[in-house]
mmCIF file with all atom_site columns, C-alpha atoms in Angstrom:
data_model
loop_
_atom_site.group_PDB
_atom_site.id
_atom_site.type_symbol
_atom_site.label_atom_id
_atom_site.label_alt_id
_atom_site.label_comp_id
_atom_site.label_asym_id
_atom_site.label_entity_id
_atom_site.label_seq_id
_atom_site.pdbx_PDB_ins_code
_atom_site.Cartn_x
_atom_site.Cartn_y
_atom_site.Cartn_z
_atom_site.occupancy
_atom_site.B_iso_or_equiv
_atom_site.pdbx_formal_charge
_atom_site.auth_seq_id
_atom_site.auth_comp_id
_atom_site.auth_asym_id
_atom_site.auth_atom_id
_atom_site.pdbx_PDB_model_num
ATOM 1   C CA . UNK A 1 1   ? 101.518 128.275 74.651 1.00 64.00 ? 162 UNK A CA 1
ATOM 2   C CA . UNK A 1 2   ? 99.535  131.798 74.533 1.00 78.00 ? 163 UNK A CA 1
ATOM 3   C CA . UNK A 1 3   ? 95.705  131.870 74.614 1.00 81.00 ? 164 UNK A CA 1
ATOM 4   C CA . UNK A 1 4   ? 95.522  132.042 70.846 1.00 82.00 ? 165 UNK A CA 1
ATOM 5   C CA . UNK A 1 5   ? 97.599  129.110 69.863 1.00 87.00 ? 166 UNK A CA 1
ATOM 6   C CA . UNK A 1 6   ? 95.909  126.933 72.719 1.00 88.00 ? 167 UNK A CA 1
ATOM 7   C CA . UNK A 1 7   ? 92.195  127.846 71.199 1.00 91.00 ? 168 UNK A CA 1
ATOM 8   C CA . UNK A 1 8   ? 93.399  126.843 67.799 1.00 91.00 ? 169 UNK A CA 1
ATOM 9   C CA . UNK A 1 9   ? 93.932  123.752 69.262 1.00 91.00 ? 170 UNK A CA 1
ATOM 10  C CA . UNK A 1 10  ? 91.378  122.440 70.950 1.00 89.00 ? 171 UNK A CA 1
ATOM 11  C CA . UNK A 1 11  ? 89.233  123.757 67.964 1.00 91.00 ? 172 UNK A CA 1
ATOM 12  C CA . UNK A 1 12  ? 92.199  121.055 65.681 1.00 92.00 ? 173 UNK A CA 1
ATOM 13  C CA . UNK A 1 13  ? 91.502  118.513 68.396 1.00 89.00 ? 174 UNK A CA 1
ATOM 14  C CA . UNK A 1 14  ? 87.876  119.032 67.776 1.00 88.00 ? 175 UNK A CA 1
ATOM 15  C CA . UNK A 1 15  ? 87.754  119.463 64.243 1.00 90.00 ? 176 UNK A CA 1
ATOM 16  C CA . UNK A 1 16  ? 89.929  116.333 64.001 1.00 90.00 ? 177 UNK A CA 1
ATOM 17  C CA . UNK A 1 17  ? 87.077  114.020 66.568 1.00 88.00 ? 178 UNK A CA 1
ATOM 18  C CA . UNK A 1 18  ? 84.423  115.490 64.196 1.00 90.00 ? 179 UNK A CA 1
ATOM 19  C CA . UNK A 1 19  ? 85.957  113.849 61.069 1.00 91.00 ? 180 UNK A CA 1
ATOM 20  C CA . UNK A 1 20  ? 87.202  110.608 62.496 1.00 90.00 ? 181 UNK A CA 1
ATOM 21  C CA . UNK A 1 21  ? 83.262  110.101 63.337 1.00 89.00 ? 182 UNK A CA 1
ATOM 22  C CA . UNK A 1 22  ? 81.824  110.978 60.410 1.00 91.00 ? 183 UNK A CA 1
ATOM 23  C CA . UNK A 1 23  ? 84.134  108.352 58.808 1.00 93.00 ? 184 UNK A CA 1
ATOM 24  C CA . UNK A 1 24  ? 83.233  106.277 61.703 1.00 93.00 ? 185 UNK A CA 1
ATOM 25  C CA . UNK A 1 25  ? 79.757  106.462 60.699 1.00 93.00 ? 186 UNK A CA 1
ATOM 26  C CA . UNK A 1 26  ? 80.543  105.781 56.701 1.00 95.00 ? 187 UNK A CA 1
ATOM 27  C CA . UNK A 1 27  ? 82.165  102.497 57.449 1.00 96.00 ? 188 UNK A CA 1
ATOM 28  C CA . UNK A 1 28  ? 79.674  101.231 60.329 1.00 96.00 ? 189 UNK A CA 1
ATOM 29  C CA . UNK A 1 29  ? 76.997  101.763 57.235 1.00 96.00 ? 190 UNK A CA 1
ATOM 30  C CA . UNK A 1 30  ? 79.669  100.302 54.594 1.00 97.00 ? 191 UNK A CA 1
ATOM 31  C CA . UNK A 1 31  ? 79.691  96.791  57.419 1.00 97.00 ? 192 UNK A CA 1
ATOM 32  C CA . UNK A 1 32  ? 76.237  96.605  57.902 1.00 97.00 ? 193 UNK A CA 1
ATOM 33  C CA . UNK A 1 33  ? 75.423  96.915  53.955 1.00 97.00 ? 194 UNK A CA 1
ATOM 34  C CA . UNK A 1 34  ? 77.849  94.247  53.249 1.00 98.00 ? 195 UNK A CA 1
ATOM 35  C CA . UNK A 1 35  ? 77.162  91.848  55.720 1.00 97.00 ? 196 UNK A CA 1
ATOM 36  C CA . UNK A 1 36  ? 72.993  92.090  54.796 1.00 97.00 ? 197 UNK A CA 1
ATOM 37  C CA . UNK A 1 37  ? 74.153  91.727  51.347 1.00 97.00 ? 198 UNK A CA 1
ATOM 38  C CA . UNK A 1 38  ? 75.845  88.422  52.336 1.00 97.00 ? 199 UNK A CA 1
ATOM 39  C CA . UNK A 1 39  ? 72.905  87.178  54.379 1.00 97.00 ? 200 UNK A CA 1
ATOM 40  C CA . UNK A 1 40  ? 71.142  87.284  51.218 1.00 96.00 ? 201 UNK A CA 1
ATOM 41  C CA . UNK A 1 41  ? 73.357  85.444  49.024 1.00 96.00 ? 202 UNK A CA 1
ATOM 42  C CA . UNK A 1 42  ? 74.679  82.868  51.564 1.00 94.00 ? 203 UNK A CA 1
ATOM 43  C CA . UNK A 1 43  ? 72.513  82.918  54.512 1.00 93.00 ? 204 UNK A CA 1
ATOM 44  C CA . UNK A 1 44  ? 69.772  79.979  52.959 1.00 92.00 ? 205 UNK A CA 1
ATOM 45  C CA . UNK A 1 45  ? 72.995  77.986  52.114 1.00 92.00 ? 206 UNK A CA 1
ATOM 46  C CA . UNK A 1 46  ? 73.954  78.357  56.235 1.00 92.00 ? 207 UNK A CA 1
ATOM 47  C CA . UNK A 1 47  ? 70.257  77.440  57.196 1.00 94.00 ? 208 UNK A CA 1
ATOM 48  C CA . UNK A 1 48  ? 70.538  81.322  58.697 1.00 96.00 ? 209 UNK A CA 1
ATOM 49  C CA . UNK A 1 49  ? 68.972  84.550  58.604 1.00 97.00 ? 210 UNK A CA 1
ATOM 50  C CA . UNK A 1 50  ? 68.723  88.241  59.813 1.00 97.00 ? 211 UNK A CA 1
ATOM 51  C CA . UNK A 1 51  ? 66.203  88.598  62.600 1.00 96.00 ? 212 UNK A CA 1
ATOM 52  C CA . UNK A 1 52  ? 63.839  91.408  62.454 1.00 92.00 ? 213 UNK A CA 1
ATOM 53  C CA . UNK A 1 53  ? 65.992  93.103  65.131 1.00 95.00 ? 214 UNK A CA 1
ATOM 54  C CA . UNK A 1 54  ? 68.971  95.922  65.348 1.00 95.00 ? 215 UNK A CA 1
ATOM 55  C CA . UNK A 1 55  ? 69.848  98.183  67.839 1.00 94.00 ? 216 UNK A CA 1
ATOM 56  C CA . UNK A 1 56  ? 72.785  100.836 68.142 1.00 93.00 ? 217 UNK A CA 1
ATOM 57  C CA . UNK A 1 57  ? 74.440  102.013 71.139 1.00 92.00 ? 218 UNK A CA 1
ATOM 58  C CA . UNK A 1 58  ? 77.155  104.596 72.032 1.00 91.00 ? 219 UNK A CA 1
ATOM 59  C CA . UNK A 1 59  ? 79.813  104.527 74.960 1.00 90.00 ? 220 UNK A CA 1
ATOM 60  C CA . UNK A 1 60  ? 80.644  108.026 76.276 1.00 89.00 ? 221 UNK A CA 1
ATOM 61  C CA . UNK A 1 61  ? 83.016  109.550 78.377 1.00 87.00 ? 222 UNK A CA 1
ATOM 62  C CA . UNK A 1 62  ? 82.295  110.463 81.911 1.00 88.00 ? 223 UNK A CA 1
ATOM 63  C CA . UNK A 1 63  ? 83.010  114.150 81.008 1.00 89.00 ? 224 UNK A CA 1
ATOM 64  C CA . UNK A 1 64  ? 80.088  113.261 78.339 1.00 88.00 ? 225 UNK A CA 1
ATOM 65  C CA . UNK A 1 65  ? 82.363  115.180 75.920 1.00 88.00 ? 226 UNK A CA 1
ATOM 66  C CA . UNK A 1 66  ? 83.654  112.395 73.715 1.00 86.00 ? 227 UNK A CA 1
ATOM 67  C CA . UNK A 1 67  ? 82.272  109.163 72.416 1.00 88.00 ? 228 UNK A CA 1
ATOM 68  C CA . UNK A 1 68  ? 84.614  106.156 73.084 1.00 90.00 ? 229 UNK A CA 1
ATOM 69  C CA . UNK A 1 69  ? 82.812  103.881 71.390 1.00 91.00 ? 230 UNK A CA 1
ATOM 70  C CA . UNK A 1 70  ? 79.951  102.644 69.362 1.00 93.00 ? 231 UNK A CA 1
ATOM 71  C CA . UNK A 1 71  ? 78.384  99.298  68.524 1.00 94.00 ? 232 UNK A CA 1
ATOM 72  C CA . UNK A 1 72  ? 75.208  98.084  65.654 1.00 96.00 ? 233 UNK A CA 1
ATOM 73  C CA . UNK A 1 73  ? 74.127  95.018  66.737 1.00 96.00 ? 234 UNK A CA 1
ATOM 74  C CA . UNK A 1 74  ? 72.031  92.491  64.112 1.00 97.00 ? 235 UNK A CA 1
ATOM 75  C CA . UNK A 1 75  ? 69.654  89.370  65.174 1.00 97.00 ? 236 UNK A CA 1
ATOM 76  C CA . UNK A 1 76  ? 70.636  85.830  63.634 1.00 97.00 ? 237 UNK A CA 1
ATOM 77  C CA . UNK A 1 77  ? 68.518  83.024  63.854 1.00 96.00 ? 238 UNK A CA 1
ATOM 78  C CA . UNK A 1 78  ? 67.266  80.399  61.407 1.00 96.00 ? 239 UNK A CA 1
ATOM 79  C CA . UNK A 1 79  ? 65.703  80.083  58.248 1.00 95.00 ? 240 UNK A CA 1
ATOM 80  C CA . UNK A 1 80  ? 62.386  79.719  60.122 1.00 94.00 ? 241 UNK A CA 1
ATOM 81  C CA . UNK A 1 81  ? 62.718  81.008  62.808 1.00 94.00 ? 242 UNK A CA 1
ATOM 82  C CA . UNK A 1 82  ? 61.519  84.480  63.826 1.00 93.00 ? 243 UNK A CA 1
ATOM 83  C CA . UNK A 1 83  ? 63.439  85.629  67.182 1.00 95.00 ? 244 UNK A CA 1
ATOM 84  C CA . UNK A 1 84  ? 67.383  85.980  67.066 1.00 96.00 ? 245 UNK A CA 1
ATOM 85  C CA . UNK A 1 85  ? 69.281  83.136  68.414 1.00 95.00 ? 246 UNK A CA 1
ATOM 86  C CA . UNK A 1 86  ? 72.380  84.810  68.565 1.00 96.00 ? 247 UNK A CA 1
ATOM 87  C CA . UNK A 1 87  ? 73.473  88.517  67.845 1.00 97.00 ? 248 UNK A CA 1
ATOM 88  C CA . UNK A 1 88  ? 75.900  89.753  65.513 1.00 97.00 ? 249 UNK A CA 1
ATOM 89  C CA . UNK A 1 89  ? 77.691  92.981  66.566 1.00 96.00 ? 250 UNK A CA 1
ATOM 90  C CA . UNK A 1 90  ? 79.901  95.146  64.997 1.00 96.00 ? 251 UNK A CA 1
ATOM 91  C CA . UNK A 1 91  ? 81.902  97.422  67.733 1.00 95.00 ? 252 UNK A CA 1
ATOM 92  C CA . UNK A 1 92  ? 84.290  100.183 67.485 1.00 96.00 ? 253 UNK A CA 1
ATOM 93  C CA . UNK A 1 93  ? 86.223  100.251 70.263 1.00 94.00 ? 254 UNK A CA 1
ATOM 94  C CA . UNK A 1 94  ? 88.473  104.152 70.056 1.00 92.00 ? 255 UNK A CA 1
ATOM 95  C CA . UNK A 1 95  ? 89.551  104.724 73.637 1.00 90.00 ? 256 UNK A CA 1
ATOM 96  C CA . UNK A 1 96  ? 89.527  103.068 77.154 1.00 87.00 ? 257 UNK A CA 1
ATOM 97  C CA . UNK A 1 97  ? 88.933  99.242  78.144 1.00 85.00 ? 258 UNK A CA 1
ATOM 98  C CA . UNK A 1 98  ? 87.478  98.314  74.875 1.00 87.00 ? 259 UNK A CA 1
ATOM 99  C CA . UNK A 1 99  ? 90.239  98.619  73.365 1.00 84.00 ? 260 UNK A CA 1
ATOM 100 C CA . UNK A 1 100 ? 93.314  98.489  76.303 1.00 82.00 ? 261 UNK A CA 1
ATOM 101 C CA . UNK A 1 101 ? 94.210  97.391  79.596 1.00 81.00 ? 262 UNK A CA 1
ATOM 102 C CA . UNK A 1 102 ? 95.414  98.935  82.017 1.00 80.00 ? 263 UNK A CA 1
ATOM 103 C CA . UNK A 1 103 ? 98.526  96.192  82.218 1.00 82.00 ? 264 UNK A CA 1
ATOM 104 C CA . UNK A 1 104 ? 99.143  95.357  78.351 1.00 83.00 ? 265 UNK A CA 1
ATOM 105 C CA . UNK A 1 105 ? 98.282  99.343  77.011 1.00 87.00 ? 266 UNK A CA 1
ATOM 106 C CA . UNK A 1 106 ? 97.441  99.697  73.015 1.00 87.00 ? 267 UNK A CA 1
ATOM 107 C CA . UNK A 1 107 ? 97.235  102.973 71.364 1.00 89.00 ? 268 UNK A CA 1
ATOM 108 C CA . UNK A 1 108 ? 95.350  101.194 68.246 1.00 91.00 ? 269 UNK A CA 1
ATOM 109 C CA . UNK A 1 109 ? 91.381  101.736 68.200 1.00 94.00 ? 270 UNK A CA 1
ATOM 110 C CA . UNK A 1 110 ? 90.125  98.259  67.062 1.00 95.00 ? 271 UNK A CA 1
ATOM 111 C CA . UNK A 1 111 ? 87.126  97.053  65.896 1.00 96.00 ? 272 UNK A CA 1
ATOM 112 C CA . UNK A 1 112 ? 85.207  94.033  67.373 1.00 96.00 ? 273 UNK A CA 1
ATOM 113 C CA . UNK A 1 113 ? 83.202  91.221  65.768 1.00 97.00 ? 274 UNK A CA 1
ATOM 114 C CA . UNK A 1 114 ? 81.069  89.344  68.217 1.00 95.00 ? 275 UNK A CA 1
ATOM 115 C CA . UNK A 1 115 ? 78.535  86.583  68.096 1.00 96.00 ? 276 UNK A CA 1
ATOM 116 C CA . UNK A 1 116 ? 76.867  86.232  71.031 1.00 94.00 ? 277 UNK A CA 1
ATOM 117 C CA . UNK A 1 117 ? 73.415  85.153  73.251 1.00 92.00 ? 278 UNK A CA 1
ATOM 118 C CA . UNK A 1 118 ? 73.246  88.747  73.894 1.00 93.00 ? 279 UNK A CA 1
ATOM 119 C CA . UNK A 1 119 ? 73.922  92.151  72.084 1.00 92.00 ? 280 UNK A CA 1
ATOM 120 C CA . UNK A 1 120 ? 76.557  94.396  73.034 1.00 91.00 ? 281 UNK A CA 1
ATOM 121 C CA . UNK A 1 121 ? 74.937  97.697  74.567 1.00 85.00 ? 282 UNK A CA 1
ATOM 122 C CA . UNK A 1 122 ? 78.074  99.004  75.651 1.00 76.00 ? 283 UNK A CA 1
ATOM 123 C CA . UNK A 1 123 ? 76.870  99.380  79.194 1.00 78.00 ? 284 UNK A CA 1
ATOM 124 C CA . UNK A 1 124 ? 76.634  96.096  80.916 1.00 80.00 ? 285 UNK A CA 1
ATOM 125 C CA . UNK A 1 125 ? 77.825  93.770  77.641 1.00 83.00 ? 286 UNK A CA 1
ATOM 126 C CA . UNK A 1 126 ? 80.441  94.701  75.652 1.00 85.00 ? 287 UNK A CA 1
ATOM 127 C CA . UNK A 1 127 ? 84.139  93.247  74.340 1.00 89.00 ? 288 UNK A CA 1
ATOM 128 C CA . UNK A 1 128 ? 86.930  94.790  76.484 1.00 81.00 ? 289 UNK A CA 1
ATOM 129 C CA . UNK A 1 129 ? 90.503  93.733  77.020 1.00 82.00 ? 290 UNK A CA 1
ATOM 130 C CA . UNK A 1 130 ? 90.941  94.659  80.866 1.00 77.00 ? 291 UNK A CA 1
ATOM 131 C CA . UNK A 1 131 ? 89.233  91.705  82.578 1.00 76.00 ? 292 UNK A CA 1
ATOM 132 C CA . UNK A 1 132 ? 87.638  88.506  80.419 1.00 81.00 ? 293 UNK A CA 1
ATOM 133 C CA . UNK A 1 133 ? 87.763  86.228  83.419 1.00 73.00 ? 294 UNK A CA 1
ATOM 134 C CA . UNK A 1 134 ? 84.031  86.166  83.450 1.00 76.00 ? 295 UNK A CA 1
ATOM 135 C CA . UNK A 1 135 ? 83.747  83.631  82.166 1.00 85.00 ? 296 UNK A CA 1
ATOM 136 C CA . UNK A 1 136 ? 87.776  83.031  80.536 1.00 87.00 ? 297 UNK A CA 1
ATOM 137 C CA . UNK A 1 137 ? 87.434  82.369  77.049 1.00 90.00 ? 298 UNK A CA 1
ATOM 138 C CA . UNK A 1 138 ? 89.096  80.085  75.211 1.00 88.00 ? 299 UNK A CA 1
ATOM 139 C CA . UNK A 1 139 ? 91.818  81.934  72.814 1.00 90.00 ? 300 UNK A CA 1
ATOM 140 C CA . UNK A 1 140 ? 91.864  79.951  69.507 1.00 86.00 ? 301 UNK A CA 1
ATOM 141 C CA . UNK A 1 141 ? 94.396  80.527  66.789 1.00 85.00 ? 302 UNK A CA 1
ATOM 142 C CA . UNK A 1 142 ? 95.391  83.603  68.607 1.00 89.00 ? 303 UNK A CA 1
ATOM 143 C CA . UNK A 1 143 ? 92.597  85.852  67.486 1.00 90.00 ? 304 UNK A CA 1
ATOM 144 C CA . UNK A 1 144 ? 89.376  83.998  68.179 1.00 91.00 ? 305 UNK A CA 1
ATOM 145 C CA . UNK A 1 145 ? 87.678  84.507  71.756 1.00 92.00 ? 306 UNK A CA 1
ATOM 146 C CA . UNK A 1 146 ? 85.876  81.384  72.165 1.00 91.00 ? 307 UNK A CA 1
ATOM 147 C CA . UNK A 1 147 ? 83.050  80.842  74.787 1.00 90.00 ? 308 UNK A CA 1
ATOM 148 C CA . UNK A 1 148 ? 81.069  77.801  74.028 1.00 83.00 ? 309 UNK A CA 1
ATOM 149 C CA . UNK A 1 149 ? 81.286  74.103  74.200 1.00 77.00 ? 310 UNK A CA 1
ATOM 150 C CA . UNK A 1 150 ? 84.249  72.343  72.807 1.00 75.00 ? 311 UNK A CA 1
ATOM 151 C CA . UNK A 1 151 ? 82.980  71.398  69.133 1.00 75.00 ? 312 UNK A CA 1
ATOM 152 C CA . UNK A 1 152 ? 80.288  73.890  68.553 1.00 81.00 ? 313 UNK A CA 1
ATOM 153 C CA . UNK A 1 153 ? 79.811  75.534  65.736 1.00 81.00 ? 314 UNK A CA 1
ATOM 154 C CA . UNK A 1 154 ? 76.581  77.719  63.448 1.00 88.00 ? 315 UNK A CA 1
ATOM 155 C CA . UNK A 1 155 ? 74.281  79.370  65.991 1.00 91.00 ? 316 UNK A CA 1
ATOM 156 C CA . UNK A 1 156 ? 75.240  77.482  69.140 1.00 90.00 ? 317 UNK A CA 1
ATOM 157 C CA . UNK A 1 157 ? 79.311  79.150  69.148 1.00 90.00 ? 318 UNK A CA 1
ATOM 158 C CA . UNK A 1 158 ? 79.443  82.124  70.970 1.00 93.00 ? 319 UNK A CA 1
ATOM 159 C CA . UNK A 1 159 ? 82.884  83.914  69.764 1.00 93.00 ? 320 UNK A CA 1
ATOM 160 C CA . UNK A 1 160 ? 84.432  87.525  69.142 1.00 94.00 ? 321 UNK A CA 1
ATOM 161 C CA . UNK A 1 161 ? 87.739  88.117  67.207 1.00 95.00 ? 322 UNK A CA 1
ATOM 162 C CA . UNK A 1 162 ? 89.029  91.812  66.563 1.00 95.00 ? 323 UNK A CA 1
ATOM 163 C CA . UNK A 1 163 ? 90.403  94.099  63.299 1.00 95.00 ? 324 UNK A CA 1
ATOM 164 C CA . UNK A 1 164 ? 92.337  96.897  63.447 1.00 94.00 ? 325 UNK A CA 1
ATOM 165 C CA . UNK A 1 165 ? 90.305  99.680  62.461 1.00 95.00 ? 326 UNK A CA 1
ATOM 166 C CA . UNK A 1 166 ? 93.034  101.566 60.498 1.00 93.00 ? 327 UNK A CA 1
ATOM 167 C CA . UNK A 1 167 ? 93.061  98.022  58.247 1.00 93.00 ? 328 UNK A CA 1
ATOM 168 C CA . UNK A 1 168 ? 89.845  98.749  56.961 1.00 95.00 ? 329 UNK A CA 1
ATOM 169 C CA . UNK A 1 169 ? 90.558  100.843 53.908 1.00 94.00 ? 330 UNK A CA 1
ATOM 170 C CA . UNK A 1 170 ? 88.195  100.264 51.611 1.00 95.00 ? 331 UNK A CA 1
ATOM 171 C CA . UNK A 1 171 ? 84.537  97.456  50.680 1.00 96.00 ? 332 UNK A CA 1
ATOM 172 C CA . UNK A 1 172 ? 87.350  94.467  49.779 1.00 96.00 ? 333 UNK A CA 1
ATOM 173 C CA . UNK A 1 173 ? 89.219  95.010  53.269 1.00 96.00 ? 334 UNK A CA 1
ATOM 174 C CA . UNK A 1 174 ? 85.505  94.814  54.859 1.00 97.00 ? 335 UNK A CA 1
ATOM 175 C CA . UNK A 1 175 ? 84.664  91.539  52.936 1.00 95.00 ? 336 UNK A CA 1
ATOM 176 C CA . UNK A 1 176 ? 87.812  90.276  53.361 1.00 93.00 ? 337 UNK A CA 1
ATOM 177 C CA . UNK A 1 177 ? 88.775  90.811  57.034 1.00 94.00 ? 338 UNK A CA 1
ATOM 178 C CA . UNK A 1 178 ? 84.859  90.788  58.449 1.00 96.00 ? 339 UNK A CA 1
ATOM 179 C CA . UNK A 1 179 ? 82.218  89.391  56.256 1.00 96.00 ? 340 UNK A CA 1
ATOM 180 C CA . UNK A 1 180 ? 84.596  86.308  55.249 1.00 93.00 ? 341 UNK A CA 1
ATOM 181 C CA . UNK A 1 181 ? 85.940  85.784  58.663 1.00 92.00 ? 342 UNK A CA 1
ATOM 182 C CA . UNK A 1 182 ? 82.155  85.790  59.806 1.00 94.00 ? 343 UNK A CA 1
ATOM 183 C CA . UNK A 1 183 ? 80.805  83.211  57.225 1.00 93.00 ? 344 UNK A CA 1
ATOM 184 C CA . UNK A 1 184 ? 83.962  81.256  58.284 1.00 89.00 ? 345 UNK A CA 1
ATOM 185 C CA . UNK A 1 185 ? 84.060  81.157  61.758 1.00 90.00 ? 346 UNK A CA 1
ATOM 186 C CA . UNK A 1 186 ? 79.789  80.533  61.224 1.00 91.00 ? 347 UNK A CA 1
ATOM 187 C CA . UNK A 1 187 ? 80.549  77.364  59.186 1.00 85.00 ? 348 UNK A CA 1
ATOM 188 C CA . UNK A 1 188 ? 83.332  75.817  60.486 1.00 76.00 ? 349 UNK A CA 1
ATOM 189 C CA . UNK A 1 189 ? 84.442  74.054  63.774 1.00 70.00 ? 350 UNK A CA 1
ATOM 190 C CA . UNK A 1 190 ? 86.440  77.485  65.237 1.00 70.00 ? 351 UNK A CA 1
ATOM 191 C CA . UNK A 1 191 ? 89.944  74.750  65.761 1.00 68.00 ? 352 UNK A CA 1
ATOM 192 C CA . UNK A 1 192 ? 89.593  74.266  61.834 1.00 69.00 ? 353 UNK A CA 1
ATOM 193 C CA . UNK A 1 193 ? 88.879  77.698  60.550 1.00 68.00 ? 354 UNK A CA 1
ATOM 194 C CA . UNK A 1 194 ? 91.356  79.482  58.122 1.00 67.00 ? 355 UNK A CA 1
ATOM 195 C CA . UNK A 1 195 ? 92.317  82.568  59.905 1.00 72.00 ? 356 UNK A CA 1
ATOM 196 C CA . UNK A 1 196 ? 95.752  84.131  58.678 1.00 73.00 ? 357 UNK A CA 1
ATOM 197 C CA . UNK A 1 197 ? 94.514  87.183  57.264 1.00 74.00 ? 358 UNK A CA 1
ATOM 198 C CA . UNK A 1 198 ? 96.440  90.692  57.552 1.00 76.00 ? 359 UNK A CA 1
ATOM 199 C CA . UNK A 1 199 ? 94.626  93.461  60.315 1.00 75.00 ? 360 UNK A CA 1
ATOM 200 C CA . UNK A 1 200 ? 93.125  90.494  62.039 1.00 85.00 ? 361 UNK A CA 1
ATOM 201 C CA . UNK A 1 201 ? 94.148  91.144  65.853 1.00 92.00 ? 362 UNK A CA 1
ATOM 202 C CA . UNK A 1 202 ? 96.731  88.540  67.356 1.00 92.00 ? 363 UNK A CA 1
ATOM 203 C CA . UNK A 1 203 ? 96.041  88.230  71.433 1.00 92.00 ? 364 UNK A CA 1
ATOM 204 C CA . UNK A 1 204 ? 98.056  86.580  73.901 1.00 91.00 ? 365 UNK A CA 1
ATOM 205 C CA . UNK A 1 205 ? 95.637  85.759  76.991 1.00 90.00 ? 366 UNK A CA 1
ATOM 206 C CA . UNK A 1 206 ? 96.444  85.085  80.816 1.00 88.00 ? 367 UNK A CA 1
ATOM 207 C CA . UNK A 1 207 ? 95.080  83.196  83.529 1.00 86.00 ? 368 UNK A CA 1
ATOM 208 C CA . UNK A 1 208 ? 93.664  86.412  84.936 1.00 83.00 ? 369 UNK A CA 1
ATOM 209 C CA . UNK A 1 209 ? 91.317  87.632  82.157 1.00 82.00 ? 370 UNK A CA 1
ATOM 210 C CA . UNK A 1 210 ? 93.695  90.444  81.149 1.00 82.00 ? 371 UNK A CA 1
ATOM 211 C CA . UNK A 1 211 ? 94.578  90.380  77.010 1.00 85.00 ? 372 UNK A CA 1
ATOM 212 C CA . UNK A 1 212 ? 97.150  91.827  75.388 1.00 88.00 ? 373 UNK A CA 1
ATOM 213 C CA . UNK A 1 213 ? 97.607  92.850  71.837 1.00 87.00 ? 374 UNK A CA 1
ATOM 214 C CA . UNK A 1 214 ? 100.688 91.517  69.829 1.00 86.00 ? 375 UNK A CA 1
ATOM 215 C CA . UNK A 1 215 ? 102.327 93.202  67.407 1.00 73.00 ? 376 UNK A CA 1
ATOM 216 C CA . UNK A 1 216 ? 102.749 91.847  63.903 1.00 64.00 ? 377 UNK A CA 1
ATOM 217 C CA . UNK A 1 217 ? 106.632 90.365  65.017 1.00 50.00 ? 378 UNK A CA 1
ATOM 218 C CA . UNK A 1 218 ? 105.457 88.560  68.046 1.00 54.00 ? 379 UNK A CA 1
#
């Protein structure tokens, strides 16, 4: 490759990066409108609400060059209540262990739905599929991480389950393959839940915290 065709690529590898973010961008808004919008026409049903809280975080490479991944994280708590009790985050997971391991590799950027005591900063908490040993989830249905009690449900589960992020195509994927899946993992006992729904992630866990990904045969 001569100098000439190898600058016209890196400025296509660029150019490419660029656009994938700004898209990025349009459907992290597109989640977050659509799951507020929800809030407000189902949350007083649920006894729930959104917290006066959100934050947004980035993962970059070490290089500093590229960003692997980025997260919006929402506080949920009750009705009446005023500080979240749990945290709903939305994370895009494009490249390293957010979205592979190093023993099961996927080439598929994903993105993660969590509900959790905590909010994913993508430093210190975050979804990743190299090592969930701390503590091992339980894996329900094949696409539920499960980290609470045996019977919990509402605001006292702790879960995460994960959509491909080339699945998302358009508002109706979002409702149908995020919003719905939150509202029915939220209301349901997780064993119970109705969860057969096309881009949701399939896992297969092991005994030592790595995850693989299965494909849509296995």
């Amino acid at each position: 490759m001569n100098e000439f065709a190898a600058g016209e690529s890196i400025f296509r590898a660029f150019n490419l990066v660029e656009q994938v973010g700004h898209e990025i961008n349009g459907l992290a808004r597109i989640i977050e409108h659509e799951l507020v919008e929800s809030f407000i026409s189902q949350g007083e049903g649920k006894d729930v609400k959104l917290a006066s809280w959100r934050k947004e975080a980035d993962w970059v490479s070490e290089s500093q060059w590229v960003y692997m991944g980025h997260v919006v994280s929402l506080g949920v708590t009750t009705c009446r209540g005023k500080l979240p009790r749990r945290y709903l985050s939305i994370q895009f997971a494009m490249i390293g262990e957010t979205m592979t391991s190093f023993k099961h590799p996927n080439s598929q950027p994903l993105v993660h739905v969590s509900f959790w005591d905590e909010p994913v900063d993508m430093e210190y908490s975050y979804m990743g599929l190299e090592d969930l040993s701390k503590p091992l989830p339980t894996l329900v249905n094949d696409s539920v991480f499960y980290w609470s009690a045996p019977g919990d449900s509402g605001l006292s589960a702790q879960w995460t389950f994960s959509v491909r992020l080339t699945s998302l195509n358009s508002r109706d994927d979002v409702k149908n393959k995020i919003v719905d899946v939150f509202w029915e993992l939220l209301s349901c006992d997780i064993d119970t839940a109705h969860l057969d729904i096309e881009g949701l992630v399939r896992y297969r866990l092991y005994d030592d915290g790595h995850c693989k990904m299965l494909s849509e045969v296995e």
